[in-house]
Amino acid sequence: MTIALIDYGAGNLRSVHNALVAAGATQVAVTADPDIVAKADRIVLPGVGAFAACMNGLSAIPGLVEAMDRRVRTDGVPFLGICVGMQLLADAGEEHGRHAGLGWIGGTVRAFDPAPGLRIPHMGWNDVVPTAAHPVIAQGEAYFLHGYHFADTADVAATSSHGATFTAAVAKDNIVGVQYHPEKSQAYGLATLERFLAWRP
C-alpha cells in the first residue's frame, strides 16, 4: 500500500511521515509528483500556515491538484487532510481576504470570533467529540494549533470547543479531514492514523 504524502512546501512532512510509519505504513512517498499521486493507494495532505499561501503552493505545482482530484474524487482512494490540509477542502477561506479552496467539502474557513480571555490562535490539547460514528474519527484528546476553523459545513464528523463549538473533523465519502495534528497528539494521534490506514471506504 503506497501512501502519497503531499509535499508542497507547507507541512510538517518529517513528523507526519514518521507518525505514519509508527502507525504501520510501510511505503510513504513524500512527493509532489502527479504521476506518483495518480497511482497512490492513499493520499495525505498536511498543511501549516495561511490558507492562501498553502492553496497557492499546491496550485503552483503543475498537474498536482488535477491528479489529487482524479485519484480521490473519481477513483475513490482514502484521503486525509491535516490542519490547513483539512481547511483546503473547503469552498473558500477568509484568511487575508477570501480565497478559493479545493471545494471538495462545502464550507468556509473563518477566523475565530474574538472574545475576552480567548487566546487566538487556539493552541494546545482539547477534546475531540464525534458527531456520528466514523471509522477514522474517535472520542479523545488531540493537539490543536490554529486561528481559523471550518464553518458552514454539513459534513462535520467531530467538534471541539474554544470559546464556542467548532469543527474538529470533517468527513464525506472517502474523504476525511482533521483540524488537529495527529503527529503531535501522541497515542490518540497514532490511533487516528492507524484507523485511517485500515479504512476501506
Coordinates of N, CA and C in Angstrom, one line a residue:
M1 N 0.8 -1.2 0.0 CA 0.0 0.0 0.0 C 0.9 1.2 0.0
T2 N 0.8 2.0 -1.0 CA 1.6 3.3 -1.2 C 0.8 4.5 -0.7
I3 N 1.3 5.3 0.2 CA 0.7 6.5 0.7 C 1.5 7.7 0.1
A4 N 0.8 8.6 -0.6 CA 1.4 9.8 -1.1 C 1.2 10.9 -0.1
L5 N 2.3 11.3 0.5 CA 2.3 12.4 1.5 C 2.7 13.6 0.7
I6 N 1.7 14.5 0.5 CA 1.9 15.6 -0.5 C 2.9 16.7 0.0
D7 N 3.9 16.9 -0.8 CA 5.0 17.9 -0.4 C 4.8 19.1 -1.3
Y8 N 4.2 20.2 -0.7 CA 4.0 21.4 -1.5 C 4.6 22.6 -0.7
G9 N 5.5 22.3 0.2 CA 6.2 23.4 1.0 C 5.4 23.9 2.1
A10 N 4.4 23.2 2.6 CA 3.6 23.8 3.7 C 3.1 22.8 4.7
G11 N 4.0 21.9 5.1 CA 3.5 20.9 6.1 C 4.7 20.3 6.9
N12 N 4.3 19.7 8.1 CA 5.3 19.1 8.9 C 5.6 17.7 8.3
L13 N 6.3 17.7 7.2 CA 6.4 16.4 6.4 C 7.2 15.4 7.2
R14 N 8.3 15.7 7.9 CA 9.1 14.7 8.6 C 8.3 14.1 9.7
S15 N 7.6 15.0 10.5 CA 6.9 14.4 11.7 C 5.7 13.6 11.2
V16 N 5.0 14.1 10.1 CA 3.8 13.3 9.6 C 4.3 12.0 9.0
H17 N 5.4 12.0 8.3 CA 6.0 10.8 7.7 C 6.3 9.8 8.9
N18 N 7.0 10.3 9.9 CA 7.4 9.4 11.0 C 6.2 8.8 11.7
A19 N 5.1 9.7 11.9 CA 3.9 9.2 12.5 C 3.2 8.1 11.7
L20 N 3.1 8.3 10.4 CA 2.5 7.3 9.5 C 3.3 6.0 9.6
V21 N 4.6 6.1 9.6 CA 5.4 4.8 9.8 C 5.1 4.2 11.1
A22 N 5.1 5.0 12.2 CA 4.8 4.5 13.5 C 3.4 3.8 13.6
A23 N 2.5 4.3 12.8 CA 1.2 3.8 12.8 C 1.0 2.5 11.9
G24 N 2.1 2.1 11.2 CA 2.1 0.9 10.4 C 2.3 1.0 9.0
A25 N 2.4 2.3 8.4 CA 2.6 2.4 7.0 C 4.0 2.0 6.6
T26 N 4.2 1.2 5.5 CA 5.5 0.7 5.1 C 6.0 1.4 3.8
Q27 N 5.1 2.0 3.1 CA 5.5 2.8 1.8 C 4.9 4.1 1.8
V28 N 5.7 5.1 2.3 CA 5.2 6.5 2.3 C 6.1 7.3 1.4
A29 N 5.5 7.8 0.3 CA 6.2 8.6 -0.7 C 5.9 10.1 -0.4
V30 N 7.0 10.8 0.0 CA 6.8 12.3 0.2 C 7.0 12.9 -1.2
T31 N 6.0 13.4 -1.7 CA 6.0 13.7 -3.2 C 5.2 14.9 -3.6
A32 N 5.6 15.5 -4.7 CA 4.7 16.5 -5.4 C 4.6 16.0 -6.9
D33 N 4.9 14.8 -7.1 CA 4.9 14.2 -8.5 C 3.5 13.7 -8.8
P34 N 2.8 14.4 -9.8 CA 1.4 13.9 -10.1 C 1.3 12.5 -10.5
D35 N 2.4 11.9 -11.2 CA 2.3 10.6 -11.6 C 2.3 9.6 -10.4
I36 N 3.1 9.9 -9.3 CA 3.1 9.1 -8.1 C 1.7 9.2 -7.4
V37 N 1.2 10.4 -7.3 CA -0.1 10.7 -6.7 C -1.2 9.9 -7.5
A38 N -1.1 9.9 -8.8 CA -2.1 9.2 -9.6 C -2.2 7.7 -9.4
K39 N -1.1 7.1 -8.8 CA -1.1 5.7 -8.5 C -1.2 5.3 -7.0
A40 N -1.2 6.3 -6.2 CA -1.2 6.1 -4.7 C -2.4 5.4 -4.3
D41 N -2.3 4.6 -3.2 CA -3.4 3.9 -2.6 C -4.2 4.7 -1.6
R42 N -3.4 5.7 -1.0 CA -4.0 6.6 -0.1 C -3.2 8.0 -0.2
I43 N -3.9 9.1 0.1 CA -3.3 10.4 0.0 C -3.5 11.1 1.3
V44 N -2.4 11.7 1.7 CA -2.4 12.6 3.0 C -1.9 14.0 2.6
L45 N -2.7 15.0 2.9 CA -2.4 16.4 2.7 C -2.2 17.1 4.0
P46 N -0.9 17.4 4.4 CA -0.7 18.1 5.6 C -0.8 19.6 5.3
G47 N -0.7 20.5 6.3 CA -0.7 21.9 6.0 C -0.4 22.7 7.2
V48 N 0.5 23.7 7.1 CA 0.8 24.6 8.2 C 1.0 26.0 7.5
G49 N 0.4 27.0 8.1 CA 0.5 28.4 7.6 C -0.8 29.0 7.2
A50 N -0.8 30.0 6.4 CA -2.0 30.7 5.9 C -2.7 29.9 4.8
F51 N -4.0 30.0 4.8 CA -4.8 29.3 3.8 C -4.4 29.6 2.4
A52 N -4.3 30.9 2.0 CA -4.0 31.3 0.7 C -2.6 30.9 0.2
A53 N -1.6 31.0 1.1 CA -0.3 30.6 0.8 C -0.2 29.1 0.5
C54 N -0.9 28.3 1.3 CA -1.0 26.9 1.1 C -1.7 26.5 -0.2
M55 N -2.8 27.1 -0.5 CA -3.5 26.9 -1.7 C -2.7 27.3 -2.9
N56 N -2.0 28.4 -2.8 CA -1.2 28.9 -3.9 C 0.0 27.9 -4.1
G57 N 0.6 27.4 -3.0 CA 1.7 26.5 -3.2 C 1.2 25.2 -3.8
L58 N 0.1 24.7 -3.4 CA -0.5 23.5 -4.0 C -0.8 23.7 -5.5
S59 N -1.4 24.8 -5.8 CA -1.8 25.0 -7.2 C -0.6 25.3 -8.1
A60 N 0.5 25.7 -7.5 CA 1.7 26.1 -8.4 C 2.4 24.9 -9.0
I61 N 2.1 23.7 -8.5 CA 2.8 22.5 -8.9 C 2.0 21.9 -10.1
P62 N 2.5 22.0 -11.3 CA 1.7 21.6 -12.5 C 1.1 20.2 -12.4
G63 N -0.2 20.1 -12.5 CA -0.9 18.8 -12.6 C -1.2 18.1 -11.2
L64 N -0.7 18.7 -10.1 CA -0.8 18.1 -8.8 C -2.3 18.1 -8.3
V65 N -2.9 19.2 -8.4 CA -4.3 19.3 -7.9 C -5.2 18.4 -8.8
E66 N -5.0 18.4 -10.1 CA -5.7 17.6 -11.0 C -5.5 16.1 -10.7
A67 N -4.3 15.7 -10.4 CA -4.0 14.3 -10.1 C -4.7 13.9 -8.7
M68 N -4.6 14.8 -7.7 CA -5.3 14.5 -6.5 C -6.8 14.4 -6.7
D69 N -7.4 15.3 -7.4 CA -8.8 15.3 -7.6 C -9.3 14.0 -8.3
R70 N -8.6 13.6 -9.3 CA -8.9 12.4 -10.1 C -8.8 11.2 -9.2
R71 N -7.7 11.1 -8.4 CA -7.5 9.9 -7.6 C -8.4 9.8 -6.5
V72 N -8.8 11.0 -5.9 CA -9.6 11.0 -4.7 C -11.1 10.9 -5.1
R73 N -11.5 11.9 -6.0 CA -12.9 12.0 -6.2 C -13.5 11.1 -7.4
T74 N -12.6 10.7 -8.2 CA -13.0 9.8 -9.3 C -12.7 8.3 -8.9
D75 N -11.5 8.1 -8.5 CA -11.1 6.7 -8.2 C -11.5 6.3 -6.8
G76 N -11.7 7.3 -5.9 CA -12.2 7.0 -4.5 C -11.2 6.4 -3.5
V77 N -9.9 6.8 -3.7 CA -9.0 6.3 -2.7 C -9.1 7.1 -1.4
P78 N -8.8 6.5 -0.3 CA -8.9 7.3 1.0 C -8.0 8.5 1.1
F79 N -8.5 9.6 1.6 CA -7.8 10.8 1.7 C -7.9 11.4 3.1
L80 N -6.8 11.9 3.6 CA -6.7 12.5 4.9 C -6.1 13.9 4.8
G81 N -6.8 14.9 5.2 CA -6.3 16.3 5.3 C -6.0 16.6 6.7
I82 N -4.9 17.3 7.0 CA -4.4 17.6 8.4 C -4.3 19.1 8.5
C83 N -5.0 19.7 9.5 CA -4.9 21.1 9.8 C -5.2 21.9 8.6
V84 N -4.3 22.7 8.1 CA -4.7 23.5 6.9 C -5.0 22.6 5.7
G85 N -4.4 21.4 5.7 CA -4.7 20.4 4.7 C -6.2 20.1 4.7
M86 N -6.8 20.1 5.9 CA -8.2 19.9 6.0 C -9.0 21.1 5.6
Q87 N -8.5 22.3 6.0 CA -9.2 23.5 5.6 C -9.2 23.8 4.1
L88 N -8.2 23.3 3.4 CA -8.2 23.5 1.9 C -9.3 22.7 1.2
L89 N -9.9 21.8 1.9 CA -11.0 21.0 1.3 C -12.3 21.9 1.1
A90 N -12.3 23.1 1.8 CA -13.5 23.9 1.8 C -13.6 24.7 0.5
D91 N -14.8 25.3 0.3 CA -15.0 26.1 -0.9 C -14.1 27.3 -0.9
A92 N -13.9 27.9 0.3 CA -13.1 29.1 0.4 C -12.6 29.3 1.8
G93 N -11.6 30.2 1.9 CA -11.0 30.6 3.2 C -10.9 32.1 3.3
E94 N -11.1 32.6 4.5 CA -11.2 34.1 4.7 C -10.0 34.7 5.4
E95 N -8.9 33.9 5.3 CA -7.6 34.4 5.9 C -6.9 35.4 5.0
H96 N -6.7 36.6 5.4 CA -6.1 37.6 4.5 C -6.9 37.8 3.2
G97 N -8.2 38.0 3.3 CA -9.0 38.1 2.1 C -9.7 36.8 1.8
R98 N -10.6 36.7 0.8 CA -11.3 35.5 0.5 C -10.6 34.8 -0.6
H99 N -10.3 33.5 -0.4 CA -9.6 32.7 -1.4 C -10.3 31.4 -1.7
A100 N -10.3 30.9 -2.9 CA -10.9 29.7 -3.2 C -10.1 28.5 -2.7
G101 N -10.8 27.5 -2.2 CA -10.2 26.2 -1.8 C -10.4 25.2 -2.9
L102 N -10.2 23.9 -2.5 CA -10.4 22.8 -3.4 C -11.9 22.6 -3.7
G103 N -12.8 22.9 -2.8 CA -14.2 22.7 -3.0 C -14.7 21.3 -2.9
W104 N -13.9 20.4 -2.2 CA -14.3 19.0 -2.1 C -15.4 18.8 -1.0
I105 N -15.4 19.7 0.0 CA -16.4 19.7 1.0 C -16.9 21.1 1.2
G106 N -18.2 21.3 1.1 CA -18.8 22.6 1.2 C -18.5 23.2 2.6
G107 N -18.2 24.5 2.5 CA -18.0 25.3 3.7 C -17.0 26.4 3.5
T108 N -16.8 27.2 4.6 CA -15.9 28.3 4.5 C -15.0 28.3 5.8
V109 N -13.7 28.6 5.6 CA -12.8 28.7 6.7 C -12.8 30.1 7.2
R110 N -13.2 30.3 8.5 CA -13.4 31.6 9.1 C -12.5 31.7 10.3
A111 N -12.2 33.0 10.7 CA -11.5 33.3 11.9 C -12.4 33.0 13.1
F112 N -11.7 32.7 14.2 CA -12.5 32.6 15.5 C -13.0 34.0 15.8
D113 N -14.2 34.1 16.4 CA -14.7 35.3 16.9 C -13.9 35.7 18.2
P114 N -13.3 36.9 18.2 CA -12.6 37.3 19.4 C -13.5 37.5 20.6
A115 N -13.1 37.1 21.8 CA -13.9 37.2 23.0 C -12.9 37.4 24.1
P116 N -13.4 38.1 25.2 CA -12.5 38.4 26.3 C -11.9 37.1 26.9
G117 N -10.6 37.1 27.0 CA -9.9 35.9 27.6 C -9.7 34.8 26.6
L118 N -10.1 35.0 25.4 CA -9.9 33.9 24.4 C -8.6 34.1 23.6
R119 N -7.8 33.1 23.8 CA -6.5 33.2 23.1 C -6.6 32.7 21.7
I120 N -6.1 33.5 20.7 CA -6.0 33.2 19.3 C -4.6 33.3 18.9
P121 N -3.9 32.3 18.3 CA -4.6 31.0 17.9 C -4.9 30.1 19.0
H122 N -5.9 29.2 18.7 CA -6.2 28.1 19.6 C -5.0 27.1 19.6
M123 N -4.4 26.9 20.8 CA -3.2 26.1 20.8 C -3.2 25.2 22.0
G124 N -3.0 23.9 21.8 CA -2.9 23.0 23.0 C -3.9 21.8 22.8
W125 N -4.0 21.1 23.9 CA -4.8 19.9 23.9 C -6.3 20.2 24.1
N126 N -7.1 19.5 23.4 CA -8.6 19.8 23.5 C -9.3 18.5 23.1
D127 N -10.6 18.4 23.6 CA -11.4 17.2 23.3 C -11.8 17.2 21.9
V128 N -11.9 15.9 21.4 CA -12.5 15.7 20.1 C -13.7 14.9 20.3
V129 N -14.9 15.4 19.9 CA -16.2 14.8 20.2 C -16.9 14.4 18.9
P130 N -16.9 13.1 18.5 CA -17.6 12.7 17.3 C -19.0 13.1 17.3
T131 N -19.5 13.5 16.1 CA -20.9 13.8 15.9 C -21.7 12.6 15.5
A132 N -21.0 11.6 14.9 CA -21.7 10.4 14.5 C -20.5 9.3 14.4
A133 N -20.9 8.1 14.3 CA -19.9 7.0 14.2 C -19.1 7.2 12.8
H134 N -17.8 7.1 12.9 CA -17.0 7.1 11.7 C -15.8 6.2 11.9
P135 N -15.4 5.5 10.9 CA -14.3 4.5 11.1 C -12.9 5.1 11.4
V136 N -12.7 6.4 11.1 CA -11.4 7.1 11.4 C -11.5 8.0 12.7
I137 N -12.6 8.6 12.9 CA -12.7 9.6 14.0 C -13.2 8.9 15.3
A138 N -12.5 9.2 16.4 CA -13.0 8.6 17.7 C -12.9 9.7 18.8
Q139 N -13.6 9.5 19.8 CA -13.5 10.4 21.0 C -12.1 10.4 21.6
G140 N -11.6 11.5 22.0 CA -10.3 11.6 22.6 C -9.9 13.0 22.8
E141 N -8.6 13.1 23.0 CA -8.0 14.4 23.2 C -6.8 14.6 22.3
A142 N -6.8 15.7 21.5 CA -5.8 15.9 20.5 C -5.2 17.3 20.6
Y143 N -4.0 17.5 19.9 CA -3.3 18.7 19.9 C -3.7 19.6 18.8
F144 N -4.1 20.8 19.1 CA -4.6 21.8 18.1 C -3.6 23.0 18.0
L145 N -3.5 23.6 16.8 CA -2.8 24.8 16.7 C -3.4 25.5 15.4
H146 N -4.3 26.5 15.6 CA -5.0 27.1 14.5 C -5.7 28.4 15.0
G147 N -5.8 29.4 14.1 CA -6.6 30.6 14.3 C -7.8 30.7 13.5
Y148 N -8.0 29.7 12.6 CA -9.2 29.7 11.7 C -9.9 28.3 11.9
H149 N -11.1 28.2 11.5 CA -11.9 27.0 11.7 C -12.8 26.8 10.5
F150 N -13.2 25.5 10.2 CA -14.0 25.1 9.1 C -15.5 25.3 9.5
A151 N -16.1 26.3 8.9 CA -17.5 26.7 9.3 C -18.5 26.4 8.1
D152 N -19.7 26.5 8.4 CA -20.8 26.4 7.4 C -20.8 25.1 6.6
T153 N -20.5 24.0 7.3 CA -20.4 22.7 6.5 C -21.4 21.7 7.1
A154 N -22.0 20.9 6.2 CA -22.9 19.9 6.6 C -22.2 18.6 6.9
D155 N -20.8 18.6 6.7 CA -20.1 17.3 6.8 C -19.2 17.3 8.0
V156 N -19.7 17.7 9.2 CA -18.9 17.7 10.4 C -18.9 16.3 10.9
A157 N -17.7 15.8 11.2 CA -17.5 14.5 11.8 C -17.2 14.5 13.3
A158 N -16.7 15.6 13.8 CA -16.4 15.8 15.2 C -16.3 17.3 15.5
T159 N -16.5 17.6 16.8 CA -16.4 19.0 17.2 C -15.4 19.1 18.4
S160 N -15.0 20.4 18.6 CA -14.3 20.7 19.9 C -14.8 22.1 20.3
S161 N -14.2 22.7 21.3 CA -14.7 23.9 21.8 C -13.5 24.9 22.1
H162 N -13.6 26.1 21.7 CA -12.7 27.2 22.1 C -13.5 28.5 22.0
G163 N -14.1 28.8 23.1 CA -15.0 30.0 23.2 C -16.4 29.6 22.7
A164 N -16.4 28.7 21.7 CA -17.6 28.2 21.1 C -17.3 26.9 20.4
T165 N -18.3 26.1 20.1 CA -18.1 24.8 19.4 C -17.5 25.1 18.0
F166 N -16.5 24.3 17.6 CA -16.0 24.5 16.2 C -15.8 23.1 15.6
T167 N -15.5 23.0 14.3 CA -15.4 21.7 13.6 C -14.0 21.2 13.9
A168 N -13.9 20.0 14.5 CA -12.6 19.3 14.7 C -12.3 18.3 13.6
A169 N -13.3 17.9 12.9 CA -13.1 16.9 11.8 C -14.2 17.0 10.9
V170 N -13.9 16.7 9.6 CA -15.0 16.7 8.5 C -14.8 15.3 7.9
A171 N -15.9 14.8 7.3 CA -15.9 13.6 6.6 C -17.0 13.5 5.5
K172 N -16.6 13.0 4.3 CA -17.6 12.8 3.3 C -17.0 11.7 2.3
D173 N -17.8 10.6 2.3 CA -17.4 9.5 1.4 C -16.0 9.0 1.8
N174 N -15.1 9.1 0.9 CA -13.7 8.6 1.1 C -12.7 9.7 1.6
I175 N -13.3 10.8 1.9 CA -12.5 12.0 2.4 C -12.7 12.3 3.8
V176 N -11.6 12.4 4.6 CA -11.7 12.8 6.0 C -10.6 13.9 6.2
G177 N -11.0 14.8 7.1 CA -10.0 15.9 7.4 C -10.1 16.1 8.9
V178 N -8.9 16.4 9.5 CA -8.9 16.7 11.0 C -8.2 18.0 11.2
Q179 N -8.8 18.8 12.1 CA -8.2 20.1 12.4 C -6.9 20.0 13.3
Y180 N -7.0 19.0 14.1 CA -5.8 18.7 15.0 C -4.7 18.1 14.3
H181 N -3.6 18.0 15.0 CA -2.3 17.4 14.4 C -2.2 16.0 15.0
P182 N -2.5 14.9 14.2 CA -2.2 13.6 14.7 C -0.8 13.3 15.1
E183 N 0.1 13.9 14.3 CA 1.6 13.7 14.5 C 2.1 14.3 15.8
K184 N 1.2 15.2 16.4 CA 1.6 15.8 17.7 C 0.7 15.3 18.9
S185 N -0.2 14.4 18.5 CA -1.2 14.0 19.5 C -1.0 12.7 20.2
Q186 N 0.3 12.2 20.2 CA 0.7 11.1 21.0 C -0.1 9.8 20.6
A187 N -0.6 9.1 21.6 CA -1.3 7.8 21.4 C -2.6 8.0 20.6
Y188 N -3.3 9.1 20.9 CA -4.5 9.4 20.2 C -4.3 9.6 18.8
G189 N -3.3 10.4 18.5 CA -3.0 10.7 17.1 C -2.5 9.5 16.3
L190 N -1.7 8.7 16.9 CA -1.2 7.4 16.2 C -2.4 6.5 16.0
A191 N -3.4 6.4 16.9 CA -4.6 5.6 16.7 C -5.4 6.1 15.6
T192 N -5.5 7.5 15.4 CA -6.2 8.1 14.3 C -5.6 7.6 13.0
L193 N -4.3 7.7 12.9 CA -3.6 7.3 11.7 C -3.7 5.8 11.4
E194 N -3.7 5.0 12.5 CA -3.9 3.5 12.3 C -5.3 3.2 11.7
R195 N -6.3 4.0 12.2 CA -7.6 3.8 11.7 C -7.7 4.2 10.2
F196 N -7.0 5.3 9.9 CA -7.0 5.8 8.5 C -6.4 4.7 7.6
L197 N -5.3 4.1 8.0 CA -4.6 3.1 7.2 C -5.4 1.9 7.0
A198 N -6.3 1.6 8.0 CA -7.1 0.4 7.9 C -8.5 0.7 7.2
W199 N -8.8 1.9 7.0 CA -10.1 2.3 6.5 C -10.3 1.8 5.1
R200 N -11.5 1.3 4.8 CA -11.9 0.8 3.5 C -13.2 1.4 3.1
P201 N -13.2 2.7 2.7 CA -14.5 3.4 2.4 C -15.2 2.8 1.2

